[in-house]
Amino acid sequence: LSIQAAVDAAESGDTISVQNGTYDEQVVINKDISLFGNNATITAPENRTQFNIAESDEGWEPVVFAYGGSSQDSNVSGAETVEVDIQGFVVDGADFEPKDRSVGILLRNVDGEVADNTVAGLDANAETFGISVHGDSDLDVVGNHVSEFERGGIGVLGNANNFDDPASDVSVRDNTVVDPGTTGWAPNGIQFGYGGTGEIVDNTVSGINYSEGETAPGGVVVISTSDVEVRGNNISDNDGGIQVLGGEFFDDPVTTANVTIRNNTLSNNS
């Protein structure tokens, strides 16, 4: 049985319940659906499609990809949004090394909820991510466990090619981001940037470290964006605790502003 076959057959607004098992496939969603896992694991297949999205200059090889807009030869653009829920899966990147970037769950122009998933297996000597949100997305990212990544655990990255249009508004709550593994990149636990706005609340972030170079990764990083609240998080044993950086740090044409940091617990960050 194939999750993708069920997605392709579903009508807009349908709910798909995926039963116990391991599904070796890349799942791509471009319609309004809810996808619920019952002890179901989605593992990255050896042959995966690389997608290019309008909001990033990098190519992405996702295990699960939900997007609004249209795809032409795997180039995704357009202002349309979809409403998608993804809940209760184990998403395994299988340590496959991508051409550019790989990610467990990639979301572009998506409204809905990504909840109670376990995302791992992305420690692949490349720029790899657990959950990455782009474009005009209005999402709740709640209760996920993310580990074994090299570049970012949970990223709300808006639009790196146009900081103002569109911008995501995302609530990242009650997630656990830990143990990126041995990495050749400076990883960040939870990062908001490039027009990605919203809140980072009641998450646990620990063990985000980098032994090479001078760049210090952060448990929580906010850069080149505005209107972000960082509240009630437990941030420990990372190179950096909470880092708020102006866009000029990376020669971005944006000043970081209106960032609220309150009631966090920080311990043993270097």
CSV table of N, CA and C in Angstrom, one decimal, residues 52-55 67-72 75-80 108-109:
chain,number,residue,atom,x,y,z
A,52,ASN,N,12.3,22.8,-6.2
A,52,ASN,CA,12.7,24.1,-6.0
A,52,ASN,C,11.5,25.0,-5.7
A,53,ILE,N,11.6,25.8,-4.6
A,53,ILE,CA,10.4,26.6,-4.2
A,53,ILE,C,10.8,28.1,-4.4
A,54,ALA,N,9.9,28.9,-4.7
A,54,ALA,CA,10.1,30.3,-5.1
A,54,ALA,C,10.8,31.1,-3.9
A,55,GLU,N,10.6,30.6,-2.7
A,55,GLU,CA,11.1,31.3,-1.6
A,55,GLU,C,12.5,31.0,-1.2
A,67,TYR,N,2.4,21.6,-0.2
A,67,TYR,CA,2.6,23.0,-0.8
A,67,TYR,C,1.3,23.5,-1.4
A,68,GLY,N,1.1,24.8,-1.3
A,68,GLY,CA,0.2,25.5,-2.1
A,68,GLY,C,0.8,26.1,-3.3
A,69,GLY,N,0.1,26.3,-4.4
A,69,GLY,CA,0.6,26.8,-5.6
A,69,GLY,C,0.7,25.7,-6.7
A,70,SER,N,1.5,25.9,-7.6
A,70,SER,CA,1.6,24.9,-8.7
A,70,SER,C,3.1,24.5,-8.9
A,71,SER,N,3.2,23.3,-9.5
A,71,SER,CA,4.6,22.7,-9.7
A,71,SER,C,4.7,22.5,-11.2
A,72,GLN,N,5.8,23.1,-11.8
A,72,GLN,CA,6.1,22.9,-13.2
A,72,GLN,C,7.6,22.3,-13.2
A,75,ASN,N,9.4,22.8,-10.1
A,75,ASN,CA,9.6,24.2,-9.6
A,75,ASN,C,8.3,24.7,-9.1
A,76,VAL,N,8.2,25.0,-7.8
A,76,VAL,CA,6.9,25.3,-7.1
A,76,VAL,C,6.8,26.8,-6.9
A,77,SER,N,5.7,27.4,-7.3
A,77,SER,CA,5.5,28.8,-7.2
A,77,SER,C,4.0,29.1,-7.1
A,78,GLY,N,3.6,30.3,-7.0
A,78,GLY,CA,2.2,30.7,-7.0
A,78,GLY,C,1.7,31.1,-5.6
A,79,ALA,N,0.6,31.9,-5.5
A,79,ALA,CA,0.2,32.5,-4.3
A,79,ALA,C,-0.9,31.6,-3.6
A,80,GLU,N,-1.3,30.5,-4.2
A,80,GLU,CA,-2.4,29.7,-3.6
A,80,GLU,C,-1.9,29.0,-2.4
A,108,ARG,N,5.1,24.7,2.3
A,108,ARG,CA,5.2,25.9,1.5
A,108,ARG,C,3.8,26.4,1.2
A,109,ASN,N,3.4,27.6,1.7
A,109,ASN,CA,2.0,28.1,1.6
A,109,ASN,C,1.0,27.1,2.1
